Coordinates of C-alpha atoms and ligand atoms in Angstrom, one line a residue:
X265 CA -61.9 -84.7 -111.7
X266 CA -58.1 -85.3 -112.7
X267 CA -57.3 -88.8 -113.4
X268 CA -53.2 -89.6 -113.3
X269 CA -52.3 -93.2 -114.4
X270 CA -49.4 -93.0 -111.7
X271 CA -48.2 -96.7 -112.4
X272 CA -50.0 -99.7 -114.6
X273 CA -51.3 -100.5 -111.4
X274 CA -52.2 -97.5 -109.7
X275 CA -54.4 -94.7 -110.8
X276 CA -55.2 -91.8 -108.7
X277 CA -58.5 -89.6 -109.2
X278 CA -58.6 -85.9 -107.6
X279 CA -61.8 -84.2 -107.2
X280 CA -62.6 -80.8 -108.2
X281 CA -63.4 -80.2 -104.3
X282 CA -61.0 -79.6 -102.0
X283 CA -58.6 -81.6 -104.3
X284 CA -59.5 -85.4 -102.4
X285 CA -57.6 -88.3 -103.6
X286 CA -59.3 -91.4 -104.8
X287 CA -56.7 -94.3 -105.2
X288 CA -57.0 -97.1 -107.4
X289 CA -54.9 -100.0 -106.9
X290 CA -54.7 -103.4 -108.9
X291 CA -53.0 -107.1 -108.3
X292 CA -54.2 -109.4 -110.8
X293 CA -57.5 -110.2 -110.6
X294 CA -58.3 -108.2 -107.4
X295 CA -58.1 -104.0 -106.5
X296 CA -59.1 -102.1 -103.7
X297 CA -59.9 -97.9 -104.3
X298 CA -58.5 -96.2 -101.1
X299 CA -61.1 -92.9 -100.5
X300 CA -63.1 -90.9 -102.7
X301 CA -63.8 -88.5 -104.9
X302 CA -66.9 -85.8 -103.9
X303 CA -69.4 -84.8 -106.7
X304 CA -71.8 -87.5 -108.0
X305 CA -70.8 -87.3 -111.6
X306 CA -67.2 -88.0 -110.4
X307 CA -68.2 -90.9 -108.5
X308 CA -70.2 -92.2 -111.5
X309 CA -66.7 -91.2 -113.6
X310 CA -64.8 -93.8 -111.8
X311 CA -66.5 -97.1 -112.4
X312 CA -66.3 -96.2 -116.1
X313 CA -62.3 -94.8 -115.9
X314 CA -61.8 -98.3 -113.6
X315 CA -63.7 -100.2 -116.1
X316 CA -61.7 -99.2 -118.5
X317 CA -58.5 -99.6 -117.1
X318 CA -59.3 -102.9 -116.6
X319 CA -59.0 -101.9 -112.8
X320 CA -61.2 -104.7 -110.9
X321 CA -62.8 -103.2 -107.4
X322 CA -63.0 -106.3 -104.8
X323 CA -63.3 -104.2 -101.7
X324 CA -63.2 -100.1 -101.2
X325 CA -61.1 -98.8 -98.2
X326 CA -61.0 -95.7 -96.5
X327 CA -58.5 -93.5 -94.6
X328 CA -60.4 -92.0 -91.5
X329 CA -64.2 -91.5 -91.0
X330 CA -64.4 -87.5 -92.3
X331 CA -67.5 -87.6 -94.9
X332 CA -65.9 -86.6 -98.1
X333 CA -63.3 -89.7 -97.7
X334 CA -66.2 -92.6 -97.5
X335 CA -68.3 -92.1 -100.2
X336 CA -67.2 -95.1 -102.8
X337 CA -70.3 -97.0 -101.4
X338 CA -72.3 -94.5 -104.0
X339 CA -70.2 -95.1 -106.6
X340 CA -69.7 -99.5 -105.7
X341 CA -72.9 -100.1 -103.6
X342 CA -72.2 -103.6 -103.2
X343 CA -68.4 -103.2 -102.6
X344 CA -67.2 -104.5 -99.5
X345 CA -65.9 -101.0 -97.1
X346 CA -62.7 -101.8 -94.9
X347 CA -61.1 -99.2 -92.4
X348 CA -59.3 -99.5 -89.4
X349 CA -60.4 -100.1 -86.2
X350 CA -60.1 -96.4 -84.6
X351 CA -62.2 -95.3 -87.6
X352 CA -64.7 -98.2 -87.1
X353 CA -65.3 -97.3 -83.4
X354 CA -65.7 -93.6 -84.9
X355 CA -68.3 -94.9 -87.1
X356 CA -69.7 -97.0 -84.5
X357 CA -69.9 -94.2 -81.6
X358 CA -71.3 -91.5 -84.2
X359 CA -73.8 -92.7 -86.5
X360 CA -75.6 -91.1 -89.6
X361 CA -72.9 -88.5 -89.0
X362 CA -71.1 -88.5 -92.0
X363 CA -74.6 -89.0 -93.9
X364 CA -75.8 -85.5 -92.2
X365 CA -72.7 -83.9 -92.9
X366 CA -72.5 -85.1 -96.5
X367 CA -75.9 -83.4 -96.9
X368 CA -75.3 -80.3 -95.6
X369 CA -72.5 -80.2 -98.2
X370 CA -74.6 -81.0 -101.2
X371 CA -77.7 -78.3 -99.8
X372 CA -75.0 -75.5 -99.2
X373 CA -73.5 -76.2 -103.3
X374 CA -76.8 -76.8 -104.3
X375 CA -76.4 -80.7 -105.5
X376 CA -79.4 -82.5 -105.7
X377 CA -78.7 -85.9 -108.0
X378 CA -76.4 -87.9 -105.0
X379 CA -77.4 -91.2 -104.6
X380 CA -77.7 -92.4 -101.0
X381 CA -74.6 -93.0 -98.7
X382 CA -74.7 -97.0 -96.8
X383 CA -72.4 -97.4 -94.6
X384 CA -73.7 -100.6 -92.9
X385 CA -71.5 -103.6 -92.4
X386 CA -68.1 -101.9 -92.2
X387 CA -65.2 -104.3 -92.4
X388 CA -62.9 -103.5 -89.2
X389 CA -59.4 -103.9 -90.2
X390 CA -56.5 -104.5 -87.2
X391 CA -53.8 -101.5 -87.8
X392 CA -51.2 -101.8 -87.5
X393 CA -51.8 -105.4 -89.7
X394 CA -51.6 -106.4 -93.3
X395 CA -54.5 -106.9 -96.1
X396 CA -53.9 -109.9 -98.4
X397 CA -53.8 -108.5 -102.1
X398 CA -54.1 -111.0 -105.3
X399 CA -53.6 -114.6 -106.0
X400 CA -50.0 -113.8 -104.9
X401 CA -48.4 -112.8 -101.4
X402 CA -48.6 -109.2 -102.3
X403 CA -49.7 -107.7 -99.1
X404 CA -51.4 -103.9 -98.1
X405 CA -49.4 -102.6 -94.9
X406 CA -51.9 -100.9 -92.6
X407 CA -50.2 -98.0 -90.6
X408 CA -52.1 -95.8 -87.8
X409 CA -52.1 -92.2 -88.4
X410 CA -54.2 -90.6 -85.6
X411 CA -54.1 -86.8 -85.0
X412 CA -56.0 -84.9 -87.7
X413 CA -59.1 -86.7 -86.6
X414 CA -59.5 -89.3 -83.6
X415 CA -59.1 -92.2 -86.5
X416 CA -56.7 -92.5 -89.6
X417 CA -54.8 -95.1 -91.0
X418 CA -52.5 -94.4 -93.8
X419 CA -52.2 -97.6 -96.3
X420 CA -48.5 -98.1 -98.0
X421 CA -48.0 -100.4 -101.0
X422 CA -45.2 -101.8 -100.6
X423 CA -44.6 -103.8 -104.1
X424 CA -45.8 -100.0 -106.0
X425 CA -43.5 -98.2 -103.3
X426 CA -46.5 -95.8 -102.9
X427 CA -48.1 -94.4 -99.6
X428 CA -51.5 -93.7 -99.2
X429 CA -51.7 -91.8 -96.1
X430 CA -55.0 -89.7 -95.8
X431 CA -55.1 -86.4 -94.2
X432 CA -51.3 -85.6 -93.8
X433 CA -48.6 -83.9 -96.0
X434 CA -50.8 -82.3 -98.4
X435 CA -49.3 -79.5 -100.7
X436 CA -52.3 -77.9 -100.4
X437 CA -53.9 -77.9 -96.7
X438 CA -52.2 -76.9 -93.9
X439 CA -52.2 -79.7 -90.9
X440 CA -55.7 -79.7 -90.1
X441 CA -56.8 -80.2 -85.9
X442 CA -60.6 -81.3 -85.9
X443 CA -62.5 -80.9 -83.0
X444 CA -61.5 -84.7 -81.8
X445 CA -58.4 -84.3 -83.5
X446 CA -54.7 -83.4 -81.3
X447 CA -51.8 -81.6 -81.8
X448 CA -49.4 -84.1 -80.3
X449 CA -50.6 -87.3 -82.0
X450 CA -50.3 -85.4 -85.2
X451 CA -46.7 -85.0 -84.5
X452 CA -46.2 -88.7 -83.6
X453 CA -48.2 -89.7 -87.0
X454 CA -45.9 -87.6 -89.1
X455 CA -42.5 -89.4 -87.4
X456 CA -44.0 -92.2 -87.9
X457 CA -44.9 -91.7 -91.4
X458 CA -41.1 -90.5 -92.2
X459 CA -39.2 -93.9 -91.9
X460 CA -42.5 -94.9 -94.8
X461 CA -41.7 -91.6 -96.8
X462 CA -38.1 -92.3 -97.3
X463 CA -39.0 -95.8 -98.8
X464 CA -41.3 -94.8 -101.2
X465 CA -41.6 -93.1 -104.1
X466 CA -45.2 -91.6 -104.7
X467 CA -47.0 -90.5 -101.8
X468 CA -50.7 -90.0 -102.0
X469 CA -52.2 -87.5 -99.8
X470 CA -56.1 -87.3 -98.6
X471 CA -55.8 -83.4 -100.5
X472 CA -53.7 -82.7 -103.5
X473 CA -51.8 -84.5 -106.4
X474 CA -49.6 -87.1 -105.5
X475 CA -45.8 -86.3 -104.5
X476 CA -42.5 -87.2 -104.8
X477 CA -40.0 -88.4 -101.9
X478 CA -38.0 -85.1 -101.4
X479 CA -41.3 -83.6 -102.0
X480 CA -43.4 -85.0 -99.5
X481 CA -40.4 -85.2 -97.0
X482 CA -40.4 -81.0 -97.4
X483 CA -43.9 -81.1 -96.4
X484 CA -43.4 -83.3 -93.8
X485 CA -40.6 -81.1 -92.3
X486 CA -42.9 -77.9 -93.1
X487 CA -45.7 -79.6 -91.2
X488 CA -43.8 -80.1 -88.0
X489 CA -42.2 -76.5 -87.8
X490 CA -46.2 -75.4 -88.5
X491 CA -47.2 -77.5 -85.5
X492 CA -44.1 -76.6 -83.1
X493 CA -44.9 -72.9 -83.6
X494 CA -48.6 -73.4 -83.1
X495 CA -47.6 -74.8 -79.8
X496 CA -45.7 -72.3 -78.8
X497 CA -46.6 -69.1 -80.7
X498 CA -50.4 -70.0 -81.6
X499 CA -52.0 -67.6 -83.5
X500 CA -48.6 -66.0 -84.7
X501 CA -46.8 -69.3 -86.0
X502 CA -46.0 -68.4 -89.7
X503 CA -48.0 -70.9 -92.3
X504 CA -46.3 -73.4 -94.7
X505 CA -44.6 -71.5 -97.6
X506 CA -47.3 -71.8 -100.4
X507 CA -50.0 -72.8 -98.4
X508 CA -50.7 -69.1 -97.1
X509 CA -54.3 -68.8 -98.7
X510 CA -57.6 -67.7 -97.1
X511 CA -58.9 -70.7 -97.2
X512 CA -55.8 -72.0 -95.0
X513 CA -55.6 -69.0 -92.6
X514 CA -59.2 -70.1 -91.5
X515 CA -58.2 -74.0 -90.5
X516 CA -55.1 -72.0 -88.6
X517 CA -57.9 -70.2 -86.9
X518 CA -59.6 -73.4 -85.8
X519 CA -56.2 -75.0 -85.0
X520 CA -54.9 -72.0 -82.5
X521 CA -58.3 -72.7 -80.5
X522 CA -57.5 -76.3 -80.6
X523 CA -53.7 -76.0 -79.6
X524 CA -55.0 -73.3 -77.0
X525 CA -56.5 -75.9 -74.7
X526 CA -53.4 -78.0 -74.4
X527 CA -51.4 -77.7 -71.3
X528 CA -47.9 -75.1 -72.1
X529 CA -45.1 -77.5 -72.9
Ligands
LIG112 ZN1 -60.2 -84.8 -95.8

């Protein structure tokens, strides 16, 4: 796991899998961590790098319902969990999901010392809304960002000028259509997340280190060209630049069957 002290106040862990972003984020006496890291020991690596940061956790947050993002219950078990309200009726209407999907991960890389994943009494959160940070009026803006998944909400911090924003403009994943996921509402998230780009200046993505304005904005643009030629070129829309892997080739592969069931625009 990579640890990067991105501000006093903010440190951001990225697992060896799949590159997911864990953010840390303090105000005073009170911090939240935003996702997860994957592998047990690096779950068990965060309380000690928090705890010696001197990074309280008063409550763990999450960015949509996918498995690998909700597992800082293992590492806080008595943590509080909030996520927004489309990814607590995701929760609600498929239970013991992520759990079965977290160990078919761990039997297929053969990890067997995982402690086990509670997810009961999730904290709902109204998005778009606020979350109270601190003895202050410092104040967590809750933003929706539907489209990879049926859920998301992407989390900006205003007073750090840093955007948390789950699943979207990553450097290293292409956009990513689940099965419940949709073409269009990924195009309205990223629009929406543009106006929150331009205002910040680190941008945290659910996959890959953490990014710059200009950086993040190239994505962004890179994204919705991706996603404009799936529509109308499918299985021949050229990938991102740099993002051309195997790895990525097979999400494409899932995404043209995805964008193949939408109605021709
Ligand atoms: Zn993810």
């Amino acid at each position: 796991m990579r640890v990067l002290a991105v501000h006093a106040d903010l440190i951001v862990m990225i697992s060896r899998f799949w590159q997911t972003t864990s953010t840390a984020v303090r105000a005073g006496e009170e911090g939240f961590v935003i996702d997860s890291p994957v592998y047990p020991d690096e779950l068990e690596a965060v309380v000690g790098v928090l705890d010696q940061a001197g990074f309280p956790v008063s409550g763990l947050l999450a960015t949509h319902a996918d498995w690998d993002h909700l597992l800082g219950r293992i590492a806080f078990p008595e943590a509080s969990l909030g996520v927004g309200d489309s990814t607590a009726l995701r929760l609600a209407a498929e239970p013991g999901q992520a759990q079965r999907e977290l160990r078919e991960f761990d039997e297929d890389h053969y990890v067997d010392d995982r402690g086990p994943l509670m997810l009961a009494g999730i904290q709902s959160l109204p998005v778009p809304g606020r979350l109270a940070l601190g003895a202050g009026d410092l104040e967590l803006e809750l933003h929706p960002a539907e489209g990879h998944t049926a859920d998301g909400t992407a989390y900006l911090i205003p007073w750090l000028k840093v955007l948390v924003c789950g699943d979207y403009l990553s450097p290293v994943e292409i956009p990513w259509i689940s099965p419940d996921g949709s073409v269009e509402k990924y195009l309205a998230t990223l629009e929406r997340l543009r106006p929150l780009v331009a205002n910040a200046q680190t941008i945290v993505p659910g996959h890959g280190r953490p990014l710059d304005r200009d950086t993040a904005t190239r994505v962004l643009d890179e994204d919705v060209a991706y996603l404009e030629a799936l529509r109308t070129a499918g299985a021949e829309a050229p990938l991102p630049a740099g993002r051309r892997t195997g790895a990525q080739r097979r999400i494409h592969a899932e995404n043209v069957q995805r964008a193949s069931t939408l109605p021709p625009t």
